[in-house]
Coordinates of C-alpha atoms in Angstrom, one line a residue:
Chain A
M27 CA 2.4 -24.4 38.2
T28 CA 1.6 -27.9 37.4
P29 CA 2.1 -28.3 33.7
S30 CA -0.5 -30.5 32.0
A31 CA 2.3 -32.4 30.2
D32 CA 6.0 -31.9 29.8
M33 CA 7.1 -29.9 26.8
T34 CA 9.5 -31.6 24.5
C35 CA 12.6 -29.8 23.1
E36 CA 11.1 -29.8 19.7
E37 CA 7.9 -28.2 21.0
L38 CA 9.9 -25.6 22.8
M39 CA 11.8 -24.7 19.6
E40 CA 8.6 -24.4 17.7
T41 CA 7.0 -22.1 20.3
V42 CA 10.0 -19.9 21.1
T43 CA 8.8 -17.0 19.0
A44 CA 5.3 -17.2 20.4
Y45 CA 6.9 -17.2 23.8
L46 CA 9.1 -14.2 23.2
E47 CA 6.1 -12.4 21.6
G48 CA 4.1 -13.0 24.8
A49 CA 1.6 -14.9 22.7
L50 CA 1.5 -18.1 24.6
P51 CA -1.4 -18.7 26.9
L52 CA -0.6 -19.0 30.6
S53 CA -0.4 -22.8 30.6
G54 CA 1.8 -22.8 27.6
R55 CA 4.1 -20.3 29.1
E56 CA 4.4 -22.3 32.3
R57 CA 5.2 -25.5 30.4
F58 CA 7.7 -23.6 28.3
E59 CA 9.5 -22.1 31.3
A60 CA 9.4 -25.4 33.2
H61 CA 11.2 -27.2 30.4
H62 CA 13.5 -24.3 29.8
R63 CA 14.6 -24.4 33.5
G64 CA 15.6 -28.0 33.2
C65 CA 17.2 -28.2 29.8
A66 CA 20.6 -26.8 29.0
G67 CA 20.2 -27.4 25.3
C68 CA 17.0 -25.4 25.1
Q69 CA 18.5 -22.6 27.3
A70 CA 21.3 -22.3 24.7
H71 CA 18.8 -22.4 21.9
V72 CA 16.7 -19.6 23.3
A73 CA 19.8 -17.6 24.2
Q74 CA 20.9 -17.9 20.6
V75 CA 17.5 -16.7 19.3
R76 CA 17.7 -13.7 21.6
L77 CA 21.1 -13.0 20.4
V78 CA 20.1 -13.0 16.8
V79 CA 17.2 -10.7 17.5
S80 CA 19.4 -8.4 19.4
A81 CA 22.0 -8.5 16.7
L82 CA 19.4 -7.6 14.1
G83 CA 18.5 -4.6 16.2
R84 CA 22.0 -3.5 16.1
L85 CA 22.8 -3.8 12.4
E86 CA 25.0 -0.9 11.6
P87 CA 24.6 1.0 8.4
A88 CA 27.3 0.3 5.8
A89 CA 27.7 4.0 5.3
S90 CA 25.4 6.7 6.1
E91 CA 24.1 8.4 3.0
D92 CA 23.0 11.9 2.3
L93 CA 19.3 11.9 1.6
S94 CA 18.9 15.6 1.4
E95 CA 18.8 15.7 -2.3
E96 CA 16.1 13.0 -2.5
Q97 CA 14.1 14.7 0.2
A98 CA 14.3 18.0 -1.7
K99 CA 12.8 16.3 -4.7
V100 CA 9.9 15.1 -2.6
L101 CA 9.3 18.6 -1.3
E102 CA 9.2 19.9 -4.8
V103 CA 6.6 17.3 -5.7
F104 CA 4.5 18.5 -2.8
R105 CA 4.9 22.1 -3.8
T106 CA 4.0 21.5 -7.4
R107 CA 1.6 18.6 -7.3
G108 CA -0.2 18.7 -4.0
L109 CA -4.0 18.5 -4.4
H110 CA -4.3 21.7 -2.4
R111 CA -3.3 23.5 -5.6
R112 CA -6.0 24.4 -7.9
E113 CA -3.9 24.8 -11.0
Q114 CA -4.0 22.6 -14.0
R115 CA -2.4 19.3 -13.3
E116 CA 0.3 17.6 -15.2
R117 CA -1.0 15.0 -17.6
D118 CA 1.4 12.2 -17.0
I119 CA -0.6 9.1 -16.1
P120 CA -0.9 6.6 -18.9
L121 CA -4.6 6.4 -19.8
G122 CA -4.2 2.9 -21.3
V123 CA -6.2 3.7 -24.4
G124 CA -4.8 5.4 -27.5
S125 CA -1.5 6.8 -26.3
E126 CA -3.1 9.4 -24.2
R127 CA -2.1 10.6 -20.7
A128 CA -4.4 11.6 -18.0
A129 CA -4.3 13.6 -14.8
L130 CA -5.6 12.9 -11.4
G131 CA -9.2 14.1 -11.1
D132 CA -10.0 13.6 -14.8
H133 CA -13.6 12.7 -15.6
I134 CA -13.8 11.5 -19.2
A135 CA -16.8 10.6 -21.4
Y136 CA -15.9 7.7 -23.6
F137 CA -18.1 7.6 -26.7
W138 CA -18.2 4.2 -28.4
E139 CA -20.0 2.9 -31.5
Y140 CA -18.5 -0.5 -32.2
E141 CA -18.1 -3.3 -29.8
R142 CA -14.3 -3.3 -30.4
E143 CA -14.3 0.2 -29.2
F144 CA -16.0 -0.8 -26.0
D145 CA -13.6 -3.7 -25.5
A146 CA -10.6 -1.3 -26.0
I147 CA -11.5 0.6 -22.8
A148 CA -10.4 -2.5 -20.8
G149 CA -6.9 -1.0 -21.6
F150 CA -7.7 1.7 -19.1
L151 CA -8.0 -0.9 -16.4
A152 CA -5.1 -3.0 -17.6
A153 CA -2.8 0.0 -17.4
G154 CA -3.9 0.6 -13.8
A155 CA -3.4 -3.0 -12.8
S156 CA 0.1 -3.0 -14.2
L157 CA 1.0 0.1 -12.2
G158 CA -0.4 -1.4 -9.0
E159 CA -3.3 1.0 -8.9
A160 CA -6.8 0.1 -7.8
C161 CA -9.6 -0.4 -10.4
V162 CA -13.3 -0.1 -9.8
L163 CA -16.0 -1.2 -12.2
I164 CA -19.5 0.1 -11.9
G165 CA -22.2 -0.9 -14.3
H166 CA -24.3 -3.7 -15.6
D167 CA -23.1 -7.3 -15.1
I168 CA -23.0 -7.8 -18.8
A169 CA -20.7 -4.8 -19.3
N170 CA -18.5 -5.8 -16.4
E171 CA -18.2 -9.4 -17.5
R172 CA -17.3 -8.3 -20.9
L173 CA -14.6 -6.0 -19.6
L174 CA -13.2 -8.7 -17.3
A175 CA -13.1 -11.2 -20.2
S176 CA -11.2 -8.6 -22.2
L177 CA -8.7 -8.1 -19.4
E178 CA -8.2 -11.9 -19.1
R179 CA -7.6 -12.1 -22.9
G180 CA -5.0 -9.4 -22.4
G181 CA -3.1 -11.7 -20.1
L182 CA -4.2 -10.4 -16.7
N183 CA -5.0 -12.7 -13.9
V184 CA -8.4 -11.3 -13.1
G185 CA -9.1 -13.8 -10.3
A186 CA -6.0 -12.7 -8.4
L187 CA -6.7 -9.0 -8.9
V188 CA -10.2 -9.5 -7.5
E189 CA -8.9 -11.5 -4.6
E190 CA -6.3 -8.8 -3.8
R191 CA -9.2 -6.3 -4.1
Q192 CA -7.0 -4.4 -6.6
L193 CA -10.0 -4.9 -8.9
Q194 CA -13.4 -4.3 -7.5
V195 CA -16.9 -4.4 -8.8
A196 CA -19.1 -1.7 -7.1
S197 CA -22.7 -2.2 -6.4
V198 CA -25.2 -0.2 -8.4
R199 CA -27.5 2.0 -6.4
S200 CA -30.7 3.6 -7.8
S201 CA -30.0 7.1 -6.6
A202 CA -27.2 9.5 -7.6
D203 CA -26.4 10.1 -3.9
G204 CA -26.2 6.4 -3.2
L205 CA -23.9 5.9 -6.2
L206 CA -21.6 8.7 -5.1
L207 CA -21.4 7.3 -1.6
E208 CA -20.6 3.9 -3.1
L209 CA -17.8 5.2 -5.2
D210 CA -16.5 7.5 -2.5
G211 CA -16.3 4.4 -0.2
R212 CA -14.5 2.3 -2.8
I213 CA -11.9 5.0 -3.4
K214 CA -11.3 5.6 0.3
D215 CA -11.0 1.9 0.9
A216 CA -8.4 1.5 -1.8
V217 CA -6.5 4.5 -0.5
H218 CA -6.6 3.0 3.0
R219 CA -5.1 -0.2 1.7
G220 CA -2.2 1.7 0.2
M221 CA -3.4 2.3 -3.3
P222 CA -3.8 6.1 -3.6
M223 CA -4.7 6.0 -7.3
V224 CA -8.0 4.6 -8.3
R225 CA -9.4 4.1 -11.8
I226 CA -13.2 4.0 -12.1
L227 CA -14.9 2.7 -15.2
G228 CA -18.6 3.4 -15.3
S229 CA -21.0 1.7 -17.8
L230 CA -24.3 2.5 -16.1
N231 CA -26.0 3.0 -19.4
W232 CA -26.0 -0.7 -20.2
G233 CA -28.6 -1.4 -17.5
R234 CA -31.2 1.1 -18.4
G235 CA -34.7 -0.2 -17.6
T236 CA -33.4 -2.9 -15.2
P237 CA -35.5 -2.8 -12.0
G238 CA -33.7 -0.8 -9.3
W239 CA -31.5 0.8 -11.9
P240 CA -30.9 4.6 -11.7
S241 CA -33.0 6.6 -14.0
D242 CA -31.4 8.7 -16.7
R243 CA -32.0 11.7 -14.5
E244 CA -30.2 10.2 -11.6
I245 CA -27.3 9.1 -13.9
M246 CA -27.0 12.8 -15.0
R247 CA -27.1 14.0 -11.4
L248 CA -24.3 11.6 -10.6
E249 CA -22.3 12.5 -13.6
A250 CA -22.5 16.2 -12.8
Q251 CA -21.3 15.6 -9.3
V252 CA -18.5 13.2 -10.1
T253 CA -16.6 16.0 -11.8
T254 CA -16.3 18.0 -8.5
A255 CA -16.0 14.9 -6.3
A256 CA -13.1 13.6 -8.3
E257 CA -11.1 16.8 -8.0
R258 CA -9.5 16.0 -4.6
L259 CA -9.7 12.2 -4.8
P260 CA -6.9 10.3 -6.3
S261 CA -9.0 9.0 -9.1
I262 CA -9.6 9.0 -12.9
V263 CA -13.1 8.3 -13.9
V264 CA -14.1 7.1 -17.4
C265 CA -17.8 6.8 -18.3
T266 CA -18.8 4.8 -21.4
Y267 CA -21.5 6.1 -23.7
D268 CA -23.0 3.9 -26.4
V269 CA -23.8 6.3 -29.2
T270 CA -25.9 3.8 -31.1
T271 CA -28.5 2.9 -28.5
L272 CA -28.6 5.8 -26.0
P273 CA -31.2 8.5 -26.5
G274 CA -29.8 11.9 -27.7
P275 CA -30.7 13.8 -24.6
L276 CA -28.7 11.4 -22.4
L277 CA -25.7 11.5 -24.7
V278 CA -25.7 15.3 -24.9
R279 CA -26.5 16.1 -21.3
G280 CA -25.0 13.2 -19.4
G281 CA -22.2 12.6 -21.8
L282 CA -21.2 15.8 -23.4
E283 CA -22.2 18.4 -20.7
C284 CA -21.1 16.5 -17.6
H285 CA -17.6 15.6 -18.6
P286 CA -14.7 18.1 -18.8
L287 CA -12.9 15.7 -21.1
T288 CA -14.0 13.4 -23.9
F289 CA -12.4 10.4 -25.6
R290 CA -13.1 9.6 -29.2
R291 CA -11.1 8.2 -32.1
D292 CA -8.1 7.4 -29.8
C293 CA -7.9 11.0 -28.7
L294 CA -8.5 12.7 -25.3
R295 CA -9.8 16.2 -25.7
H296 CA -10.8 19.0 -23.5
N297 CA -14.5 19.5 -23.8
E298 CA -15.8 23.0 -24.4
H299 CA -19.4 21.9 -24.0
H300 CA -18.9 20.9 -20.4
V301 CA -21.3 22.7 -18.0
P302 CA -20.2 23.5 -14.5
T303 CA -21.7 21.2 -11.9
A304 CA -23.7 23.8 -10.0
R305 CA -25.3 25.2 -13.1
F306 CA -26.0 21.8 -14.6
L307 CA -27.8 20.6 -11.4
E308 CA -29.8 23.8 -11.1
E309 CA -31.0 23.6 -14.6
L310 CA -31.8 19.9 -14.2
S311 CA -33.9 20.6 -11.1
T312 CA -35.8 23.4 -12.7
G313 CA -36.1 21.6 -16.0
S314 CA -34.8 24.5 -17.9
S315 CA -32.1 22.8 -19.8
Chain B
M5 CA 2.2 -8.4 25.1
E6 CA 4.0 -6.6 22.4
T7 CA 7.4 -5.7 23.9
S8 CA 8.2 -3.0 21.3
G9 CA 4.7 -2.1 20.3
K10 CA 3.7 1.5 20.7
G11 CA 0.1 0.5 20.2
Q12 CA -1.2 4.0 19.4
P13 CA -4.8 4.5 18.4
P14 CA -4.9 5.1 14.7
V15 CA -5.4 8.8 14.8
S16 CA -4.2 10.9 17.6
L17 CA -5.2 14.5 17.9
E18 CA -1.7 15.5 16.9
E19 CA -1.9 13.4 13.8
S20 CA -5.2 14.8 12.7
A21 CA -3.8 18.3 13.1
L22 CA -0.8 17.2 11.0
L23 CA -3.2 15.8 8.4
E24 CA -5.0 19.1 8.3
A25 CA -1.8 21.0 7.8
L26 CA -0.7 18.7 5.0
R27 CA -4.0 19.2 3.2
R28 CA -3.7 23.0 3.5
G29 CA -0.3 22.5 1.8
E30 CA 1.9 23.5 4.7
E31 CA 5.3 22.6 3.4
E32 CA 7.0 22.6 6.8
A33 CA 4.6 19.9 8.1
F34 CA 5.3 17.8 5.0
A35 CA 9.1 18.3 5.4
R36 CA 8.9 16.9 8.9
L37 CA 6.9 13.9 7.7
V38 CA 9.5 13.2 5.0
A39 CA 12.4 13.6 7.4
A40 CA 10.8 11.2 9.9
H41 CA 10.2 8.4 7.4
H42 CA 12.3 8.8 4.3
A43 CA 15.4 6.8 5.4
S44 CA 13.2 4.0 6.7
L45 CA 11.1 3.9 3.6
R46 CA 14.2 3.5 1.6
R47 CA 15.5 0.6 3.6
V48 CA 12.2 -1.2 3.3
A49 CA 12.0 -0.5 -0.4
R50 CA 15.4 -2.1 -0.7
L51 CA 14.0 -5.4 0.6
Y52 CA 12.0 -5.7 -2.5
V53 CA 13.9 -4.1 -5.4
P54 CA 17.4 -5.0 -6.7
S55 CA 19.2 -1.6 -6.6
P56 CA 19.4 1.5 -4.4
A57 CA 18.5 3.6 -7.4
I58 CA 15.2 1.7 -8.0
A59 CA 14.5 1.9 -4.2
D60 CA 14.9 5.7 -4.5
E61 CA 12.4 5.7 -7.3
V62 CA 9.9 3.6 -5.4
V63 CA 10.2 6.0 -2.4
Q64 CA 9.7 9.0 -4.6
D65 CA 6.7 7.3 -6.1
T66 CA 5.4 6.5 -2.6
W67 CA 5.6 10.2 -1.5
L68 CA 3.7 11.2 -4.7
G69 CA 1.0 8.6 -3.6
V70 CA 0.9 10.1 -0.2
I71 CA 0.6 13.6 -1.6
Q72 CA -2.2 12.5 -3.9
G73 CA -4.0 10.4 -1.3
L74 CA -4.1 12.9 1.5
W75 CA -7.6 14.0 0.9
A76 CA -9.0 10.5 0.7
F77 CA -7.1 9.2 3.7
E78 CA -9.5 8.7 6.5
G79 CA -7.1 7.9 9.3
R80 CA -8.3 4.3 9.7
S81 CA -4.7 3.5 10.4
S82 CA -1.8 5.7 11.6
L83 CA -0.2 8.0 9.0
K84 CA 3.0 6.0 9.3
T85 CA 1.3 2.6 8.7
W86 CA -0.5 4.1 5.7
I87 CA 2.6 5.5 4.1
F88 CA 4.3 2.1 4.4
R89 CA 1.3 0.3 2.9
I90 CA 1.7 2.5 -0.1
L91 CA 5.4 1.8 -0.2
V92 CA 5.0 -2.0 0.1
N93 CA 2.4 -2.0 -2.7
R94 CA 4.6 0.1 -5.0
A95 CA 7.7 -1.8 -4.2
R96 CA 6.0 -5.1 -4.9
T97 CA 4.6 -3.9 -8.2
R98 CA 8.0 -2.5 -9.1
A99 CA 9.7 -5.8 -8.1
V100 CA 7.5 -7.8 -10.4
R101 CA 8.3 -5.4 -13.2
E102 CA 12.0 -5.6 -12.5
S103 CA 12.1 -9.4 -12.2
S104 CA 10.4 -9.8 -15.6
R105 CA 13.0 -7.4 -17.0
A106 CA 16.2 -8.9 -15.8
S107 CA 17.5 -11.7 -13.6
H108 CA 17.2 -10.6 -10.1
T109 CA 20.3 -9.9 -8.0
G110 CA 19.6 -10.2 -4.3
P111 CA 18.7 -7.1 -2.5
L112 CA 20.7 -5.9 0.5
A113 CA 23.8 -7.3 -1.1
A114 CA 27.1 -5.8 0.1
E115 CA 25.9 -2.2 -0.1
S116 CA 22.9 -1.4 2.0
G117 CA 20.8 1.6 2.2
A118 CA 20.8 1.3 6.0
E119 CA 20.7 4.5 8.0
P120 CA 21.4 4.9 11.7
K121 CA 18.4 3.4 13.4
P122 CA 15.8 5.7 14.9
P123 CA 15.6 5.7 18.7
G124 CA 13.1 3.4 20.2
S125 CA 14.4 0.4 18.3
P126 CA 13.9 -3.1 19.2
E127 CA 14.6 -4.4 22.7
H128 CA 12.4 -7.4 22.5
S129 CA 13.1 -8.3 26.1
P130 CA 11.0 -11.3 26.7
P131 CA 9.0 -11.8 29.9
D132 CA 11.9 -13.0 31.9
P133 CA 14.5 -10.4 32.0
D134 CA 17.8 -12.3 32.2
S135 CA 19.4 -11.7 28.9
S136 CA 21.3 -8.6 27.9
P137 CA 23.6 -10.0 25.2
E138 CA 27.1 -8.8 25.0
R139 CA 27.5 -6.0 22.6
S140 CA 30.9 -7.4 21.8
V141 CA 29.3 -10.5 20.4
L142 CA 28.1 -8.6 17.4
S143 CA 31.4 -8.5 15.7
R144 CA 31.7 -7.0 12.3
E145 CA 31.8 -10.5 11.0
L146 CA 28.5 -11.4 12.6
G147 CA 26.9 -8.3 11.2
E148 CA 28.1 -9.2 7.7
R149 CA 26.9 -12.8 8.1
L150 CA 23.5 -11.5 9.3
R151 CA 23.1 -9.3 6.2
A152 CA 23.9 -12.3 4.0
V153 CA 21.3 -14.4 5.8
I154 CA 18.7 -11.7 5.4
D155 CA 19.6 -11.4 1.8
G156 CA 19.0 -15.1 1.2
L157 CA 15.6 -15.2 2.8
P158 CA 12.4 -15.4 0.7
A159 CA 10.9 -12.0 0.4
N160 CA 8.0 -12.5 2.8
L161 CA 10.3 -13.8 5.6
R162 CA 12.8 -11.1 4.9
T163 CA 10.3 -8.3 5.1
V164 CA 8.8 -9.4 8.4
L165 CA 12.2 -10.0 9.9
W166 CA 13.5 -6.7 8.8
L167 CA 10.5 -4.7 10.0
R168 CA 10.2 -6.4 13.3
D169 CA 13.8 -6.9 14.3
V170 CA 15.8 -4.3 12.4
E171 CA 13.3 -1.5 12.2
G172 CA 11.8 -2.3 15.5
W173 CA 8.1 -2.2 14.5
S174 CA 5.4 -3.7 16.6
S175 CA 3.6 -6.8 15.3
E176 CA 0.4 -4.7 14.8
E177 CA 2.3 -2.2 12.6
V178 CA 3.8 -5.0 10.5
C179 CA 0.4 -6.8 10.1
S180 CA -1.2 -3.6 9.1
A181 CA 1.5 -2.5 6.6
L182 CA 1.7 -5.9 5.0
A183 CA -2.0 -6.7 5.3
I184 CA -1.4 -10.0 7.0
Q185 CA -2.9 -11.8 10.0
E186 CA -1.2 -11.7 13.4
T187 CA -0.7 -15.5 13.5
N188 CA 0.7 -15.5 10.0
Q189 CA 3.1 -12.7 10.9
R190 CA 4.3 -14.8 13.9
V191 CA 4.8 -17.8 11.7
L192 CA 6.9 -15.8 9.2
L193 CA 8.9 -14.2 12.0
H194 CA 9.5 -17.6 13.6
R195 CA 10.8 -19.1 10.4
A196 CA 12.9 -16.1 9.6
R197 CA 14.5 -16.0 13.0
A198 CA 15.0 -19.8 13.0
R199 CA 16.8 -19.6 9.7
A200 CA 18.9 -16.8 10.9
R201 CA 19.8 -18.6 14.1
S202 CA 20.8 -21.8 12.4
A203 CA 22.8 -20.0 9.8
L204 CA 24.7 -18.1 12.5
E205 CA 25.0 -20.9 15.0
P206 CA 28.8 -21.2 14.6
Y207 CA 29.1 -17.5 15.4
L208 CA 26.9 -17.7 18.4
E209 CA 28.8 -20.4 20.2
D210 CA 30.7 -18.0 22.3
A211 CA 27.5 -16.3 23.3
R212 CA 26.3 -19.4 25.0
E213 CA 28.8 -19.0 27.8
G214 CA 27.8 -15.4 28.2
T215 CA 24.1 -16.0 28.7
R216 CA 24.3 -19.0 30.9
R217 CA 24.8 -17.0 34.0
R218 CA 21.3 -17.1 35.3

C-alpha cells in the first residue's frame, strides 16, 4: 500500500467512474482509496456520484401504462408474418425502383438495356439505406463503383454507410457454393449487428471472363439456389441482367428460369417461367435443359 | 468487476431452446419474450424519438425485425442484446427522419414511458461497501430534476446513462447493444454521471451529512 504518487483531487474526480466500475488497476485503486480516506471534499464528491447513480436506479415511472394492446399487435404480427409460415407474404417493402413493393425472400431478375436503367437500380439500395437496412453489393468492381457513384449523386454519404457496415461489398468467389456462403455470411453478420433486413444487389454478369470469375454455369447454380436460400433469410435479392451483351442461354436460364420475379419497364411481375430449384439443378447437371 | 453484470455466455441451453420454439412459430414462447422486453424497449426507444407514439412504432418495427431475423440469428450475442441492437438501429434511423421533418422536442420531457423497473436493477455497490444512500433523499423533486437532466444530455450520453443506471444493464450489454468499445462506454458514462452530479449538486447537499458516517 505505498502509492507511487499522491492522487490529486482532480485526478480522483476523473477516475471516479473507473473506480466504481472496478476498472482501475490495483495501484490506481490504492492511490484512489488513499486520497479518498484523507480528503473530505473528495469523500463528498464520491458520495454524491453514488447518490446520483442510486437515484437513477430508483426513478419512478410517471404513470404505469397498459401495454397489452401494443403487445397484442406484436403477437398478431408473429402469427401472420412469421417466417415459419409458408404462405404468400405481404408485399409492403418499398423496392426503391418504379413504385413497386417487395416482400421478404424475393429474388428478382432485373433486365436492363440502357445504362440509365442500370443506374436506376441504385434506388433499391438507397431505399434500404434510408430505412436503416443493410445493403450488400456483389459483382464486378466497375459495376459496384458505378452503383456507389449513383448513390452518392442521389445524396447519400456512401463513405459513412460503408464505415458503419450498413453498405458492404461482398467478395466474388468462383464457385456457386463459395458465393452462397459469402452471401449467407454477410446476411447473418448484418442480422447479428441488428439489421434484420438485407438488400442484396448482384451484378456478377459484368465480370464474365475475368480470371477467377464464376463461370456462367456456376452463376446459374448460384441463382437457382438463392431462391430457396432467401426464403427464410430476411433479404431481398435483385440480380441485374444486361440484355444487350449477355448470351441468350444465360439470360433465359440464369435470368428468366431462376427468378420467381422479374423487373422490367418499372414493373415487378411474377414470373411464370421460373423453374423450381431442384428441377433446375438436376437438369443443369444432366445437361438436359 | 461488473457489479450489476450478469455476464451470461451468449447462448444458454435455455435460450437455444427458446429460439427453436420461436422458429417453430410457438406463440406462447414469443408472448413471453414480448412480455419480458416490451416495456424496456419502449423506454429505450423514447431516448431517441420525440414522442411516445413514435416510440411505439419503433418498438413494433423492432419486433417485426426480430420475427423476420429469427432464422438468420446465430446466437453470437444473447437474444436480449440482439433485440436491443435492432431497436437502437431502428430508433436512430427514425430519429434522423423525425429531426429532418420537424424541430425536435426533447425526449423524456414531462411524460415518460417509464414502467416499474424489473427486478435485478442497479445496485452498483462499489468495492467498498459503505454507502447505502437514504431512500428519502430521492424526493419527488430530485426525481423530476433527474429527468430534466437526462433529457438535456446529448443522445449518446443519455443512452449510456439510461441503460446502465436506470435499466441496470451491465457494461458488456451496453457495449454490445450500442456497438461501442468498453473504454468509450466508460467515458460516456463518466461524463453523463458527472453532468448529472453537478446539475443536482444543490439537491445533494443534505446527502453529504448522511454518507459521512464511515
